[in-house]
Amino acid sequence: MGNAWALYSDPVGTPHPLQGPSFDPLYGFPNGRKERVMIATEEEMQSAKLALVDRDYCAHMLLKYRACRADKAPWYYRCAHEKHEFLQCEYEDYILRMKEYERERRLRQRKRRIDARRQQEEALAD
């Protein structure tokens, strides 16, 4: 219930999980950031009939894992390495998304604090 309660209790300071970032992605990174690129193409994912949920940055690992399972059936344990690589990619993607969410949340709170301080200074100046 975390996102729902946070959006209810603090809708301004909490980013919506289904919307994109509202700040510049390079803000706070003076040397830039490494851009994430999809390795699997849309045609490959369509031909493999991947569900829309699985079409993420780890789709190429999932395709490799599924191909291994098809080649080595019924000895699926021989694909343990591919499965581990796919699950590790999913884990790292999850961690990265959570870091981006937290970054967005902190930047929103920072902006709100700065705006409140500016309003106080304007009120004192009047």
mmCIF file with all atom_site columns, N, CA, C and O in Angstrom, residues 6-54:
data_model
loop_
_atom_site.group_PDB
_atom_site.id
_atom_site.type_symbol
_atom_site.label_atom_id
_atom_site.label_alt_id
_atom_site.label_comp_id
_atom_site.label_asym_id
_atom_site.label_entity_id
_atom_site.label_seq_id
_atom_site.pdbx_PDB_ins_code
_atom_site.Cartn_x
_atom_site.Cartn_y
_atom_site.Cartn_z
_atom_site.occupancy
_atom_site.B_iso_or_equiv
_atom_site.pdbx_formal_charge
_atom_site.auth_seq_id
_atom_site.auth_comp_id
_atom_site.auth_asym_id
_atom_site.auth_atom_id
_atom_site.pdbx_PDB_model_num
ATOM 1   N N  . ALA A 1 6  ? 1.265  7.018   -0.107  1.00 0.00 ? 6  ALA A N  1
ATOM 2   C CA . ALA A 1 6  ? 2.144  8.160   -0.322  1.00 0.00 ? 6  ALA A CA 1
ATOM 3   C C  . ALA A 1 6  ? 1.504  9.160   -1.280  1.00 0.00 ? 6  ALA A C  1
ATOM 4   O O  . ALA A 1 6  ? 1.572  10.371  -1.072  1.00 0.00 ? 6  ALA A O  1
ATOM 5   N N  . LEU A 1 7  ? 0.865  8.665   -2.337  1.00 0.00 ? 7  LEU A N  1
ATOM 6   C CA . LEU A 1 7  ? 0.194  9.566   -3.272  1.00 0.00 ? 7  LEU A CA 1
ATOM 7   C C  . LEU A 1 7  ? -0.995 10.261  -2.620  1.00 0.00 ? 7  LEU A C  1
ATOM 8   O O  . LEU A 1 7  ? -1.311 11.399  -2.935  1.00 0.00 ? 7  LEU A O  1
ATOM 9   N N  . TYR A 1 8  ? -1.661 9.571   -1.701  1.00 0.00 ? 8  TYR A N  1
ATOM 10  C CA . TYR A 1 8  ? -2.800 10.165  -1.008  1.00 0.00 ? 8  TYR A CA 1
ATOM 11  C C  . TYR A 1 8  ? -2.342 11.197  0.019   1.00 0.00 ? 8  TYR A C  1
ATOM 12  O O  . TYR A 1 8  ? -2.887 12.287  0.100   1.00 0.00 ? 8  TYR A O  1
ATOM 13  N N  . SER A 1 9  ? -1.323 10.846  0.796   1.00 0.00 ? 9  SER A N  1
ATOM 14  C CA . SER A 1 9  ? -0.896 11.738  1.880   1.00 0.00 ? 9  SER A CA 1
ATOM 15  C C  . SER A 1 9  ? -0.038 12.900  1.391   1.00 0.00 ? 9  SER A C  1
ATOM 16  O O  . SER A 1 9  ? -0.047 13.965  1.999   1.00 0.00 ? 9  SER A O  1
ATOM 17  N N  . ASP A 1 10 ? 0.724  12.709  0.313   1.00 0.00 ? 10 ASP A N  1
ATOM 18  C CA . ASP A 1 10 ? 1.610  13.757  -0.186  1.00 0.00 ? 10 ASP A CA 1
ATOM 19  C C  . ASP A 1 10 ? 1.628  13.725  -1.715  1.00 0.00 ? 10 ASP A C  1
ATOM 20  O O  . ASP A 1 10 ? 2.601  13.275  -2.321  1.00 0.00 ? 10 ASP A O  1
ATOM 21  N N  . PRO A 1 11 ? 0.556  14.166  -2.380  1.00 0.00 ? 11 PRO A N  1
ATOM 22  C CA . PRO A 1 11 ? 0.507  14.049  -3.840  1.00 0.00 ? 11 PRO A CA 1
ATOM 23  C C  . PRO A 1 11 ? 1.502  14.948  -4.570  1.00 0.00 ? 11 PRO A C  1
ATOM 24  O O  . PRO A 1 11 ? 1.882  14.657  -5.697  1.00 0.00 ? 11 PRO A O  1
ATOM 25  N N  . VAL A 1 12 ? 1.948  16.019  -3.937  1.00 0.00 ? 12 VAL A N  1
ATOM 26  C CA . VAL A 1 12 ? 2.889  16.928  -4.597  1.00 0.00 ? 12 VAL A CA 1
ATOM 27  C C  . VAL A 1 12 ? 4.309  16.384  -4.522  1.00 0.00 ? 12 VAL A C  1
ATOM 28  O O  . VAL A 1 12 ? 5.064  16.441  -5.495  1.00 0.00 ? 12 VAL A O  1
ATOM 29  N N  . GLY A 1 13 ? 4.679  15.835  -3.384  1.00 0.00 ? 13 GLY A N  1
ATOM 30  C CA . GLY A 1 13 ? 6.056  15.387  -3.189  1.00 0.00 ? 13 GLY A CA 1
ATOM 31  C C  . GLY A 1 13 ? 6.328  13.969  -3.633  1.00 0.00 ? 13 GLY A C  1
ATOM 32  O O  . GLY A 1 13 ? 7.478  13.548  -3.706  1.00 0.00 ? 13 GLY A O  1
ATOM 33  N N  . THR A 1 14 ? 5.290  13.197  -3.949  1.00 0.00 ? 14 THR A N  1
ATOM 34  C CA . THR A 1 14 ? 5.465  11.804  -4.341  1.00 0.00 ? 14 THR A CA 1
ATOM 35  C C  . THR A 1 14 ? 5.264  11.665  -5.844  1.00 0.00 ? 14 THR A C  1
ATOM 36  O O  . THR A 1 14 ? 4.214  12.045  -6.367  1.00 0.00 ? 14 THR A O  1
ATOM 37  N N  . PRO A 1 15 ? 6.225  11.118  -6.572  1.00 0.00 ? 15 PRO A N  1
ATOM 38  C CA . PRO A 1 15 ? 6.042  10.925  -8.012  1.00 0.00 ? 15 PRO A CA 1
ATOM 39  C C  . PRO A 1 15 ? 5.045  9.808   -8.288  1.00 0.00 ? 15 PRO A C  1
ATOM 40  O O  . PRO A 1 15 ? 4.967  8.831   -7.557  1.00 0.00 ? 15 PRO A O  1
ATOM 41  N N  . HIS A 1 16 ? 4.292  9.982   -9.332  1.00 0.00 ? 16 HIS A N  1
ATOM 42  C CA . HIS A 1 16 ? 3.344  8.949   -9.728  1.00 0.00 ? 16 HIS A CA 1
ATOM 43  C C  . HIS A 1 16 ? 4.124  7.826   -10.405 1.00 0.00 ? 16 HIS A C  1
ATOM 44  O O  . HIS A 1 16 ? 4.954  8.074   -11.274 1.00 0.00 ? 16 HIS A O  1
ATOM 45  N N  . PRO A 1 17 ? 3.880  6.572   -10.027 1.00 0.00 ? 17 PRO A N  1
ATOM 46  C CA . PRO A 1 17 ? 4.683  5.477   -10.576 1.00 0.00 ? 17 PRO A CA 1
ATOM 47  C C  . PRO A 1 17 ? 4.484  5.236   -12.066 1.00 0.00 ? 17 PRO A C  1
ATOM 48  O O  . PRO A 1 17 ? 5.330  4.609   -12.702 1.00 0.00 ? 17 PRO A O  1
ATOM 49  N N  . LEU A 1 18 ? 3.399  5.728   -12.644 1.00 0.00 ? 18 LEU A N  1
ATOM 50  C CA . LEU A 1 18 ? 3.131  5.494   -14.061 1.00 0.00 ? 18 LEU A CA 1
ATOM 51  C C  . LEU A 1 18 ? 3.513  6.670   -14.951 1.00 0.00 ? 18 LEU A C  1
ATOM 52  O O  . LEU A 1 18 ? 3.344  6.608   -16.160 1.00 0.00 ? 18 LEU A O  1
ATOM 53  N N  . GLN A 1 19 ? 4.019  7.753   -14.366 1.00 0.00 ? 19 GLN A N  1
ATOM 54  C CA . GLN A 1 19 ? 4.424  8.913   -15.144 1.00 0.00 ? 19 GLN A CA 1
ATOM 55  C C  . GLN A 1 19 ? 5.937  8.993   -15.214 1.00 0.00 ? 19 GLN A C  1
ATOM 56  O O  . GLN A 1 19 ? 6.643  8.460   -14.360 1.00 0.00 ? 19 GLN A O  1
ATOM 57  N N  . GLY A 1 20 ? 6.425  9.679   -16.198 1.00 0.00 ? 20 GLY A N  1
ATOM 58  C CA . GLY A 1 20 ? 7.855  9.834   -16.376 1.00 0.00 ? 20 GLY A CA 1
ATOM 59  C C  . GLY A 1 20 ? 8.428  10.868  -15.422 1.00 0.00 ? 20 GLY A C  1
ATOM 60  O O  . GLY A 1 20 ? 7.710  11.503  -14.646 1.00 0.00 ? 20 GLY A O  1
ATOM 61  N N  . PRO A 1 21 ? 9.739  11.053  -15.478 1.00 0.00 ? 21 PRO A N  1
ATOM 62  C CA . PRO A 1 21 ? 10.371 12.020  -14.585 1.00 0.00 ? 21 PRO A CA 1
ATOM 63  C C  . PRO A 1 21 ? 9.998  13.451  -14.950 1.00 0.00 ? 21 PRO A C  1
ATOM 64  O O  . PRO A 1 21 ? 9.778  13.772  -16.117 1.00 0.00 ? 21 PRO A O  1
ATOM 65  N N  . SER A 1 22 ? 9.914  14.303  -13.935 1.00 0.00 ? 22 SER A N  1
ATOM 66  C CA . SER A 1 22 ? 9.584  15.700  -14.184 1.00 0.00 ? 22 SER A CA 1
ATOM 67  C C  . SER A 1 22 ? 10.820 16.591  -14.146 1.00 0.00 ? 22 SER A C  1
ATOM 68  O O  . SER A 1 22 ? 10.725 17.772  -14.428 1.00 0.00 ? 22 SER A O  1
ATOM 69  N N  . PHE A 1 23 ? 11.966 16.026  -13.810 1.00 0.00 ? 23 PHE A N  1
ATOM 70  C CA . PHE A 1 23 ? 13.217 16.779  -13.777 1.00 0.00 ? 23 PHE A CA 1
ATOM 71  C C  . PHE A 1 23 ? 14.132 16.286  -14.891 1.00 0.00 ? 23 PHE A C  1
ATOM 72  O O  . PHE A 1 23 ? 13.964 15.197  -15.423 1.00 0.00 ? 23 PHE A O  1
ATOM 73  N N  . ASP A 1 24 ? 15.115 17.102  -15.208 1.00 0.00 ? 24 ASP A N  1
ATOM 74  C CA . ASP A 1 24 ? 16.098 16.737  -16.214 1.00 0.00 ? 24 ASP A CA 1
ATOM 75  C C  . ASP A 1 24 ? 16.853 15.499  -15.757 1.00 0.00 ? 24 ASP A C  1
ATOM 76  O O  . ASP A 1 24 ? 17.390 15.474  -14.658 1.00 0.00 ? 24 ASP A O  1
ATOM 77  N N  . PRO A 1 25 ? 16.920 14.446  -16.580 1.00 0.00 ? 25 PRO A N  1
ATOM 78  C CA . PRO A 1 25 ? 17.617 13.228  -16.173 1.00 0.00 ? 25 PRO A CA 1
ATOM 79  C C  . PRO A 1 25 ? 19.116 13.434  -15.946 1.00 0.00 ? 25 PRO A C  1
ATOM 80  O O  . PRO A 1 25 ? 19.753 12.646  -15.238 1.00 0.00 ? 25 PRO A O  1
ATOM 81  N N  . LEU A 1 26 ? 19.681 14.498  -16.505 1.00 0.00 ? 26 LEU A N  1
ATOM 82  C CA . LEU A 1 26 ? 21.109 14.749  -16.330 1.00 0.00 ? 26 LEU A CA 1
ATOM 83  C C  . LEU A 1 26 ? 21.400 15.695  -15.176 1.00 0.00 ? 26 LEU A C  1
ATOM 84  O O  . LEU A 1 26 ? 22.558 15.992  -14.896 1.00 0.00 ? 26 LEU A O  1
ATOM 85  N N  . TYR A 1 27 ? 20.348 16.195  -14.503 1.00 0.00 ? 27 TYR A N  1
ATOM 86  C CA . TYR A 1 27 ? 20.528 17.104  -13.384 1.00 0.00 ? 27 TYR A CA 1
ATOM 87  C C  . TYR A 1 27 ? 21.243 16.387  -12.241 1.00 0.00 ? 27 TYR A C  1
ATOM 88  O O  . TYR A 1 27 ? 20.811 15.341  -11.778 1.00 0.00 ? 27 TYR A O  1
ATOM 89  N N  . GLY A 1 28 ? 22.370 16.936  -11.827 1.00 0.00 ? 28 GLY A N  1
ATOM 90  C CA . GLY A 1 28 ? 23.142 16.335  -10.749 1.00 0.00 ? 28 GLY A CA 1
ATOM 91  C C  . GLY A 1 28 ? 24.225 15.387  -11.235 1.00 0.00 ? 28 GLY A C  1
ATOM 92  O O  . GLY A 1 28 ? 24.936 14.791  -10.432 1.00 0.00 ? 28 GLY A O  1
ATOM 93  N N  . PHE A 1 29 ? 24.348 15.220  -12.539 1.00 0.00 ? 29 PHE A N  1
ATOM 94  C CA . PHE A 1 29 ? 25.375 14.359  -13.113 1.00 0.00 ? 29 PHE A CA 1
ATOM 95  C C  . PHE A 1 29 ? 26.262 15.219  -14.016 1.00 0.00 ? 29 PHE A C  1
ATOM 96  O O  . PHE A 1 29 ? 26.003 15.341  -15.216 1.00 0.00 ? 29 PHE A O  1
ATOM 97  N N  . PRO A 1 30 ? 27.317 15.829  -13.462 1.00 0.00 ? 30 PRO A N  1
ATOM 98  C CA . PRO A 1 30 ? 28.133 16.741  -14.275 1.00 0.00 ? 30 PRO A CA 1
ATOM 99  C C  . PRO A 1 30 ? 28.845 16.042  -15.430 1.00 0.00 ? 30 PRO A C  1
ATOM 100 O O  . PRO A 1 30 ? 29.095 16.656  -16.465 1.00 0.00 ? 30 PRO A O  1
ATOM 101 N N  . ASN A 1 31 ? 29.152 14.763  -15.286 1.00 0.00 ? 31 ASN A N  1
ATOM 102 C CA . ASN A 1 31 ? 29.847 14.044  -16.353 1.00 0.00 ? 31 ASN A CA 1
ATOM 103 C C  . ASN A 1 31 ? 28.897 13.263  -17.244 1.00 0.00 ? 31 ASN A C  1
ATOM 104 O O  . ASN A 1 31 ? 29.338 12.481  -18.079 1.00 0.00 ? 31 ASN A O  1
ATOM 105 N N  . GLY A 1 32 ? 27.615 13.449  -17.055 1.00 0.00 ? 32 GLY A N  1
ATOM 106 C CA . GLY A 1 32 ? 26.633 12.730  -17.855 1.00 0.00 ? 32 GLY A CA 1
ATOM 107 C C  . GLY A 1 32 ? 26.329 11.360  -17.271 1.00 0.00 ? 32 GLY A C  1
ATOM 108 O O  . GLY A 1 32 ? 26.887 10.953  -16.259 1.00 0.00 ? 32 GLY A O  1
ATOM 109 N N  . ARG A 1 33 ? 25.404 10.677  -17.918 1.00 0.00 ? 33 ARG A N  1
ATOM 110 C CA . ARG A 1 33 ? 24.991 9.349   -17.488 1.00 0.00 ? 33 ARG A CA 1
ATOM 111 C C  . ARG A 1 33 ? 25.088 8.391   -18.655 1.00 0.00 ? 33 ARG A C  1
ATOM 112 O O  . ARG A 1 33 ? 24.970 8.780   -19.816 1.00 0.00 ? 33 ARG A O  1
ATOM 113 N N  . LYS A 1 34 ? 25.237 7.134   -18.315 1.00 0.00 ? 34 LYS A N  1
ATOM 114 C CA . LYS A 1 34 ? 25.243 6.115   -19.344 1.00 0.00 ? 34 LYS A CA 1
ATOM 115 C C  . LYS A 1 34 ? 23.803 5.881   -19.784 1.00 0.00 ? 34 LYS A C  1
ATOM 116 O O  . LYS A 1 34 ? 22.923 5.612   -18.972 1.00 0.00 ? 34 LYS A O  1
ATOM 117 N N  . GLU A 1 35 ? 23.557 5.997   -21.078 1.00 0.00 ? 35 GLU A N  1
ATOM 118 C CA . GLU A 1 35 ? 22.207 5.830   -21.596 1.00 0.00 ? 35 GLU A CA 1
ATOM 119 C C  . GLU A 1 35 ? 21.865 4.349   -21.692 1.00 0.00 ? 35 GLU A C  1
ATOM 120 O O  . GLU A 1 35 ? 22.677 3.530   -22.141 1.00 0.00 ? 35 GLU A O  1
ATOM 121 N N  . ARG A 1 36 ? 20.669 4.011   -21.286 1.00 0.00 ? 36 ARG A N  1
ATOM 122 C CA . ARG A 1 36 ? 20.211 2.625   -21.372 1.00 0.00 ? 36 ARG A CA 1
ATOM 123 C C  . ARG A 1 36 ? 19.673 2.381   -22.769 1.00 0.00 ? 36 ARG A C  1
ATOM 124 O O  . ARG A 1 36 ? 18.892 3.160   -23.295 1.00 0.00 ? 36 ARG A O  1
ATOM 125 N N  . VAL A 1 37 ? 20.077 1.286   -23.358 1.00 0.00 ? 37 VAL A N  1
ATOM 126 C CA . VAL A 1 37 ? 19.628 0.944   -24.704 1.00 0.00 ? 37 VAL A CA 1
ATOM 127 C C  . VAL A 1 37 ? 19.032 -0.461  -24.701 1.00 0.00 ? 37 VAL A C  1
ATOM 128 O O  . VAL A 1 37 ? 19.501 -1.349  -23.993 1.00 0.00 ? 37 VAL A O  1
ATOM 129 N N  . MET A 1 38 ? 18.002 -0.604  -25.499 1.00 0.00 ? 38 MET A N  1
ATOM 130 C CA . MET A 1 38 ? 17.398 -1.922  -25.680 1.00 0.00 ? 38 MET A CA 1
ATOM 131 C C  . MET A 1 38 ? 18.273 -2.722  -26.633 1.00 0.00 ? 38 MET A C  1
ATOM 132 O O  . MET A 1 38 ? 18.621 -2.237  -27.715 1.00 0.00 ? 38 MET A O  1
ATOM 133 N N  . ILE A 1 39 ? 18.624 -3.915  -26.234 1.00 0.00 ? 39 ILE A N  1
ATOM 134 C CA . ILE A 1 39 ? 19.441 -4.768  -27.090 1.00 0.00 ? 39 ILE A CA 1
ATOM 135 C C  . ILE A 1 39 ? 18.545 -5.569  -28.031 1.00 0.00 ? 39 ILE A C  1
ATOM 136 O O  . ILE A 1 39 ? 18.836 -5.710  -29.212 1.00 0.00 ? 39 ILE A O  1
ATOM 137 N N  . ALA A 1 40 ? 17.449 -6.093  -27.503 1.00 0.00 ? 40 ALA A N  1
ATOM 138 C CA . ALA A 1 40 ? 16.505 -6.837  -28.333 1.00 0.00 ? 40 ALA A CA 1
ATOM 139 C C  . ALA A 1 40 ? 15.671 -5.856  -29.151 1.00 0.00 ? 40 ALA A C  1
ATOM 140 O O  . ALA A 1 40 ? 15.211 -4.840  -28.644 1.00 0.00 ? 40 ALA A O  1
ATOM 141 N N  . THR A 1 41 ? 15.492 -6.159  -30.415 1.00 0.00 ? 41 THR A N  1
ATOM 142 C CA . THR A 1 41 ? 14.699 -5.292  -31.274 1.00 0.00 ? 41 THR A CA 1
ATOM 143 C C  . THR A 1 41 ? 13.214 -5.633  -31.140 1.00 0.00 ? 41 THR A C  1
ATOM 144 O O  . THR A 1 41 ? 12.850 -6.706  -30.642 1.00 0.00 ? 41 THR A O  1
ATOM 145 N N  . GLU A 1 42 ? 12.380 -4.734  -31.609 1.00 0.00 ? 42 GLU A N  1
ATOM 146 C CA . GLU A 1 42 ? 10.934 -4.953  -31.547 1.00 0.00 ? 42 GLU A CA 1
ATOM 147 C C  . GLU A 1 42 ? 10.535 -6.168  -32.382 1.00 0.00 ? 42 GLU A C  1
ATOM 148 O O  . GLU A 1 42 ? 9.646  -6.933  -31.999 1.00 0.00 ? 42 GLU A O  1
ATOM 149 N N  . GLU A 1 43 ? 11.188 -6.361  -33.522 1.00 0.00 ? 43 GLU A N  1
ATOM 150 C CA . GLU A 1 43 ? 10.873 -7.500  -34.386 1.00 0.00 ? 43 GLU A CA 1
ATOM 151 C C  . GLU A 1 43 ? 11.197 -8.816  -33.687 1.00 0.00 ? 43 GLU A C  1
ATOM 152 O O  . GLU A 1 43 ? 10.445 -9.793  -33.792 1.00 0.00 ? 43 GLU A O  1
ATOM 153 N N  . GLU A 1 44 ? 12.345 -8.859  -32.998 1.00 0.00 ? 44 GLU A N  1
ATOM 154 C CA . GLU A 1 44 ? 12.718 -10.081 -32.266 1.00 0.00 ? 44 GLU A CA 1
ATOM 155 C C  . GLU A 1 44 ? 11.704 -10.393 -31.169 1.00 0.00 ? 44 GLU A C  1
ATOM 156 O O  . GLU A 1 44 ? 11.316 -11.548 -30.988 1.00 0.00 ? 44 GLU A O  1
ATOM 157 N N  . MET A 1 45 ? 11.275 -9.368  -30.463 1.00 0.00 ? 45 MET A N  1
ATOM 158 C CA . MET A 1 45 ? 10.322 -9.590  -29.382 1.00 0.00 ? 45 MET A CA 1
ATOM 159 C C  . MET A 1 45 ? 8.957  -10.007 -29.921 1.00 0.00 ? 45 MET A C  1
ATOM 160 O O  . MET A 1 45 ? 8.286  -10.850 -29.322 1.00 0.00 ? 45 MET A O  1
ATOM 161 N N  . GLN A 1 46 ? 8.556  -9.445  -31.055 1.00 0.00 ? 46 GLN A N  1
ATOM 162 C CA . GLN A 1 46 ? 7.279  -9.834  -31.648 1.00 0.00 ? 46 GLN A CA 1
ATOM 163 C C  . GLN A 1 46 ? 7.335  -11.261 -32.169 1.00 0.00 ? 46 GLN A C  1
ATOM 164 O O  . GLN A 1 46 ? 6.391  -12.023 -31.991 1.00 0.00 ? 46 GLN A O  1
ATOM 165 N N  . SER A 1 47 ? 8.439  -11.622 -32.833 1.00 0.00 ? 47 SER A N  1
ATOM 166 C CA . SER A 1 47 ? 8.540  -12.975 -33.373 1.00 0.00 ? 47 SER A CA 1
ATOM 167 C C  . SER A 1 47 ? 8.631  -14.021 -32.264 1.00 0.00 ? 47 SER A C  1
ATOM 168 O O  . SER A 1 47 ? 8.195  -15.161 -32.442 1.00 0.00 ? 47 SER A O  1
ATOM 169 N N  . ALA A 1 48 ? 9.183  -13.654 -31.107 1.00 0.00 ? 48 ALA A N  1
ATOM 170 C CA . ALA A 1 48 ? 9.237  -14.576 -29.970 1.00 0.00 ? 48 ALA A CA 1
ATOM 171 C C  . ALA A 1 48 ? 7.945  -14.555 -29.168 1.00 0.00 ? 48 ALA A C  1
ATOM 172 O O  . ALA A 1 48 ? 7.797  -15.318 -28.218 1.00 0.00 ? 48 ALA A O  1
ATOM 173 N N  . LYS A 1 49 ? 7.013  -13.681 -29.548 1.00 0.00 ? 49 LYS A N  1
ATOM 174 C CA . LYS A 1 49 ? 5.715  -13.546 -28.882 1.00 0.00 ? 49 LYS A CA 1
ATOM 175 C C  . LYS A 1 49 ? 5.862  -13.248 -27.397 1.00 0.00 ? 49 LYS A C  1
ATOM 176 O O  . LYS A 1 49 ? 5.204  -13.835 -26.544 1.00 0.00 ? 49 LYS A O  1
ATOM 177 N N  . LEU A 1 50 ? 6.784  -12.315 -27.113 1.00 0.00 ? 50 LEU A N  1
ATOM 178 C CA . LEU A 1 50 ? 6.958  -11.891 -25.723 1.00 0.00 ? 50 LEU A CA 1
ATOM 179 C C  . LEU A 1 50 ? 5.759  -11.062 -25.290 1.00 0.00 ? 50 LEU A C  1
ATOM 180 O O  . LEU A 1 50 ? 5.250  -10.238 -26.056 1.00 0.00 ? 50 LEU A O  1
ATOM 181 N N  . ALA A 1 51 ? 5.312  -11.281 -24.073 1.00 0.00 ? 51 ALA A N  1
ATOM 182 C CA . ALA A 1 51 ? 4.235  -10.472 -23.525 1.00 0.00 ? 51 ALA A CA 1
ATOM 183 C C  . ALA A 1 51 ? 4.744  -9.038  -23.339 1.00 0.00 ? 51 ALA A C  1
ATOM 184 O O  . ALA A 1 51 ? 5.952  -8.807  -23.184 1.00 0.00 ? 51 ALA A O  1
ATOM 185 N N  . LEU A 1 52 ? 3.836  -8.085  -23.337 1.00 0.00 ? 52 LEU A N  1
ATOM 186 C CA . LEU A 1 52 ? 4.233  -6.685  -23.174 1.00 0.00 ? 52 LEU A CA 1
ATOM 187 C C  . LEU A 1 52 ? 4.943  -6.452  -21.844 1.00 0.00 ? 52 LEU A C  1
ATOM 188 O O  . LEU A 1 52 ? 5.820  -5.592  -21.746 1.00 0.00 ? 52 LEU A O  1
ATOM 189 N N  . VAL A 1 53 ? 4.595  -7.215  -20.844 1.00 0.00 ? 53 VAL A N  1
ATOM 190 C CA . VAL A 1 53 ? 5.232  -7.088  -19.529 1.00 0.00 ? 53 VAL A CA 1
ATOM 191 C C  . VAL A 1 53 ? 6.711  -7.457  -19.605 1.00 0.00 ? 53 VAL A C  1
ATOM 192 O O  . VAL A 1 53 ? 7.541  -6.878  -18.901 1.00 0.00 ? 53 VAL A O  1
ATOM 193 N N  . ASP A 1 54 ? 7.054  -8.381  -20.475 1.00 0.00 ? 54 ASP A N  1
ATOM 194 C CA . ASP A 1 54 ? 8.437  -8.862  -20.572 1.00 0.00 ? 54 ASP A CA 1
ATOM 195 C C  . ASP A 1 54 ? 9.298  -8.054  -21.525 1.00 0.00 ? 54 ASP A C  1
ATOM 196 O O  . ASP A 1 54 ? 10.488 -8.322  -21.663 1.00 0.00 ? 54 ASP A O  1
#
